[in-house]
C-alpha positions as CSV (number, residue, x, y, z in Angstrom):
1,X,-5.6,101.0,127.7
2,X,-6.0,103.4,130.4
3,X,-3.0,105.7,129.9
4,X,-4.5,105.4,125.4
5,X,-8.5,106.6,127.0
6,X,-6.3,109.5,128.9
7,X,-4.5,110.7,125.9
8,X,-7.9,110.6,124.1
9,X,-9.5,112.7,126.6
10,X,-7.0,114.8,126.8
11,X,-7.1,115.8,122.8
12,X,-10.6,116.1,122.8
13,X,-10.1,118.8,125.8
14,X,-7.5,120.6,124.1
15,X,-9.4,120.4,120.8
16,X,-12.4,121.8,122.9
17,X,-10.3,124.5,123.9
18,X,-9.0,125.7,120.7
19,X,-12.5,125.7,119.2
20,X,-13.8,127.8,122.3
21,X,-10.8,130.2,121.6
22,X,-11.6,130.7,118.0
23,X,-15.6,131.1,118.7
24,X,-15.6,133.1,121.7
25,X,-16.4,136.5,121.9
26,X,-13.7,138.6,121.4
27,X,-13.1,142.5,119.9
28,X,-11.4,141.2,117.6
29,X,-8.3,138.7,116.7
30,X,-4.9,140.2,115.6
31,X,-4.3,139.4,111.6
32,X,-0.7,139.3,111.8
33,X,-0.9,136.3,114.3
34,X,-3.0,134.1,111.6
35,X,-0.3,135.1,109.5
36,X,-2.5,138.5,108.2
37,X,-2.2,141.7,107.3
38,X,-3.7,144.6,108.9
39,X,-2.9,146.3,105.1
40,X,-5.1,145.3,102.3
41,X,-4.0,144.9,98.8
42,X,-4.7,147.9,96.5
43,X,-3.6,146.5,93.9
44,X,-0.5,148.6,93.4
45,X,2.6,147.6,95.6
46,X,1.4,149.0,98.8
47,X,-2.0,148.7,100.7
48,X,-4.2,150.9,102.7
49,X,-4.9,150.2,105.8
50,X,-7.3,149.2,108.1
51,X,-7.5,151.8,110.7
52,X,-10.7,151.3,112.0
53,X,-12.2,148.1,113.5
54,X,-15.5,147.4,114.8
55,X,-15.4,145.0,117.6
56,X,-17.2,141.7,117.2
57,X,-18.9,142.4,120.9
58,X,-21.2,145.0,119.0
59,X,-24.5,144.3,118.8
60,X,-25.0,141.4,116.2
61,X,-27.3,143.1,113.8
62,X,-24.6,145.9,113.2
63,X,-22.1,143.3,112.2
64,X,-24.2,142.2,109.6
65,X,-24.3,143.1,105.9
66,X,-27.9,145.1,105.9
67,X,-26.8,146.3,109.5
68,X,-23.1,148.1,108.7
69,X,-25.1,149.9,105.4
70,X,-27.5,151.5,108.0
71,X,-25.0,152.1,110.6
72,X,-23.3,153.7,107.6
73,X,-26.3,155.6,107.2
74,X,-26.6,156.6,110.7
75,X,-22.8,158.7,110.2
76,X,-22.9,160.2,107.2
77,X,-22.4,157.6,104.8
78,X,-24.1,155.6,102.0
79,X,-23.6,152.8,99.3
80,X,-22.3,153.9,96.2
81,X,-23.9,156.1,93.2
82,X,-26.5,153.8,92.1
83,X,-24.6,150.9,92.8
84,X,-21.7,151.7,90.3
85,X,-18.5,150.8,91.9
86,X,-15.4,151.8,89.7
87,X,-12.5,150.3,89.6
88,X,-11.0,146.9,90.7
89,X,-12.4,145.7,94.6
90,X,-9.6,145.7,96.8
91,X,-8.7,142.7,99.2
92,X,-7.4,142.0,103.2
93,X,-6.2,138.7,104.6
94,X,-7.7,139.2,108.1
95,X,-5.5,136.0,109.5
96,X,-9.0,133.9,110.2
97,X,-8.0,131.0,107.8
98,X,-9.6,132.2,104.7
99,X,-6.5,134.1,103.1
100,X,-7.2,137.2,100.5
101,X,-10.7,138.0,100.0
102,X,-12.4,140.9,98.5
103,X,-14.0,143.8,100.0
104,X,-17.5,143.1,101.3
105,X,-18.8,146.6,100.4
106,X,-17.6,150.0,100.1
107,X,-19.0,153.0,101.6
108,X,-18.6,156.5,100.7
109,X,-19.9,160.0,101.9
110,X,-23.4,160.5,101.3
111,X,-23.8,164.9,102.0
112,X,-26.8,164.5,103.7
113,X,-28.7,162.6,101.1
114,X,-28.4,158.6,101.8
115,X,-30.0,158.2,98.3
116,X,-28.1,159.8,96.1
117,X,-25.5,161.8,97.8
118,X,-22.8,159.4,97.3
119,X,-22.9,160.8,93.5
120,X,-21.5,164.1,95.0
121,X,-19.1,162.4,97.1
122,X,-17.9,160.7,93.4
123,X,-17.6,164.0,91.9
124,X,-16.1,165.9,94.5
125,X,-14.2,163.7,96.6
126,X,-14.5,163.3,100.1
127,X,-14.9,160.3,103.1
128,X,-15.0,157.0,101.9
129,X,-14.4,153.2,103.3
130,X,-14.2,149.5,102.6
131,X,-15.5,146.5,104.9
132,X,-13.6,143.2,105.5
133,X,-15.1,141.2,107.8
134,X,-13.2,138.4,110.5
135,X,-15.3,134.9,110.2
136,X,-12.6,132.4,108.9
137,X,-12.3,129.4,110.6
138,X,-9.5,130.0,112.3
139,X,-10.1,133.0,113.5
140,X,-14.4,133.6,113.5
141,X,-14.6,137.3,116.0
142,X,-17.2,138.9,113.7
143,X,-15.4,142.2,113.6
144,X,-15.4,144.1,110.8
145,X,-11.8,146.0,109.5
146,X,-12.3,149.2,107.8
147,X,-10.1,150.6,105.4
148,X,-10.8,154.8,105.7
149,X,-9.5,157.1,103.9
150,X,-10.3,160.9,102.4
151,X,-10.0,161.2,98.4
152,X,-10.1,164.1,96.4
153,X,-12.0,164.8,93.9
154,X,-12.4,163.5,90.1
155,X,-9.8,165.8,88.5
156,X,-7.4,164.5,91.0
157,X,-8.6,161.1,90.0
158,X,-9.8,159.9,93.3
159,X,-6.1,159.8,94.9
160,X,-6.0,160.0,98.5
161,X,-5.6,163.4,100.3
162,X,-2.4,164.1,101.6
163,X,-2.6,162.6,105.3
164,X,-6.1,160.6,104.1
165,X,-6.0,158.0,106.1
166,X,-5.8,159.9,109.2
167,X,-8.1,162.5,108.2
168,X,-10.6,160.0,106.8
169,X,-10.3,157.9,110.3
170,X,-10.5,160.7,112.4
171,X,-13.5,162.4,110.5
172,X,-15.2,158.7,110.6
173,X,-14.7,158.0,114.1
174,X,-16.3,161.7,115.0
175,X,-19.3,161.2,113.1
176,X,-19.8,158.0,115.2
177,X,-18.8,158.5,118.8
178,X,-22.1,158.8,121.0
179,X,-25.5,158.6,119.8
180,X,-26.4,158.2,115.8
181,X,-29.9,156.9,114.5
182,X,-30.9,156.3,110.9
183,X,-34.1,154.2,109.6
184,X,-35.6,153.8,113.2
185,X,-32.5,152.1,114.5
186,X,-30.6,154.0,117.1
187,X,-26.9,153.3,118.1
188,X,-24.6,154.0,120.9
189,X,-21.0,154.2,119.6
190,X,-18.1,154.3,122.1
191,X,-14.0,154.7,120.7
192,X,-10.5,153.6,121.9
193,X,-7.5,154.0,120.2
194,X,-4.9,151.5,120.0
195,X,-1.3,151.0,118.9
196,X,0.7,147.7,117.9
197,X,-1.5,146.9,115.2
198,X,-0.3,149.3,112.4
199,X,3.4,150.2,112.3
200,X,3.4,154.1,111.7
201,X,5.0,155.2,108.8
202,X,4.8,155.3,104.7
203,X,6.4,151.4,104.3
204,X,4.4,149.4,102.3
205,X,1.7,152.1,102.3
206,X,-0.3,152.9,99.0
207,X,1.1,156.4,97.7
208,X,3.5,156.6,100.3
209,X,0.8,158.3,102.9
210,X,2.8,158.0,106.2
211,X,0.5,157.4,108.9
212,X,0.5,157.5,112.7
213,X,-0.2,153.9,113.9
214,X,-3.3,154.2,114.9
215,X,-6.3,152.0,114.8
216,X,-9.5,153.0,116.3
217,X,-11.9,150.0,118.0
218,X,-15.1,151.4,117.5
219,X,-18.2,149.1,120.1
220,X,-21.4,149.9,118.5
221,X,-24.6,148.9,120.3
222,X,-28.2,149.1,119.4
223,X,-30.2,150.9,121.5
């Protein structure tokens, strides 16, 4: 009876454990180790991928639908032309238990005008990015993936630039470092670049963009 009350209490630590280890507070958890991707699925072959990350130790309010459109805001970017999305939403499996699931929102350039710029950005191409966020149950950080890339314009039917997904990363991450404001919310954003995640390279890559490995972790924090 004694050695059966042991093994009991020994599960119910080790299931204690793994809960806290899911739960805690954490940048964010690898997708490849839930058996992930740190591509999405474009729908195509190949996948774009998600070069940007903000940590799940921002402030909580940014990490929340309302708060990543006004952080958005805050850089330069806006929700789309009166709400018109074309085209099919894309998916990630962020490794947090809840497999493939589609884009939360996407994001695109707004030119200065967070009402209606975006309708520019459509035309003529420019900045744009999608939002997965990390809240399975297997894997609950918070975090929020970006997929970022630059397209061109409508001619060029929206394709990515050559080198888009480095450009649009790097031209992202710019607008965002240090200190941004937008509808009476201010942010602090600080930026660290990591490798491991994304394998550099064109493999499996929509278009065949080669890229250089790099994912950004981007800590915002409300003022």
């Amino acid at each position: 009876m004694f050695a059966l009350r042991a093994l009991l209490s020994l599960l119910t630590l080790q299931a204690g454990f793994c809960a806290t280890l899911q739960g805690r507070a954490v940048d964010f958890f690898n997708p490849t180790a839930g058996g992930g991707s740190m591509l999405d699925n474009a729908g195509s072959g190949g996948g774009e991928p998600l070069n940007v990350i903000i940590s799940g130790l921002s402030s909580p309010d940014v990490l929340t639908d309302d708060g990543i459109v006004n952080f958005a805001r805050a850089i330069g970017f806006s929700t789309e032309c009166f709400g018109v999305h074309l085209g099919d939403p894309q998916s990630a499996n962020l490794g947090d238990g809840d497999g493939w699931v589609n884009q939360t929102i996407e994001l695109r350039e707004d030119y200065g005008d967070a009402d209606a710029g975006t309708c520019l950005e459509s035309l003529v191409g420019g900045n744009h990015f999608r939002v997965y966020r990390q809240n399975g149950p297997t894997a609950n950080s918070g975090a929020l993936f970006l997929a970022v890339s630059q397209e061109e314009n409508v001619s060029q039917g929206h394709t990515i630039a050559p080198d888009g997904y480095g450009i649009g990363r790097d031209r992202l991450v710019s607008s965002a470092i240090g200190k941004t404001s937008f509808g009476g919310v201010s942010y602090t954003t600080s930026a660290k670049n990591l490798t491991g995640l994304l394998a550099p390279g064109s493999n499996g890559i929509n278009h065949g963009i080669a890229t250089d490995g790099i994912t950004t972790l981007l800590t915002v924090t409300i003022n």
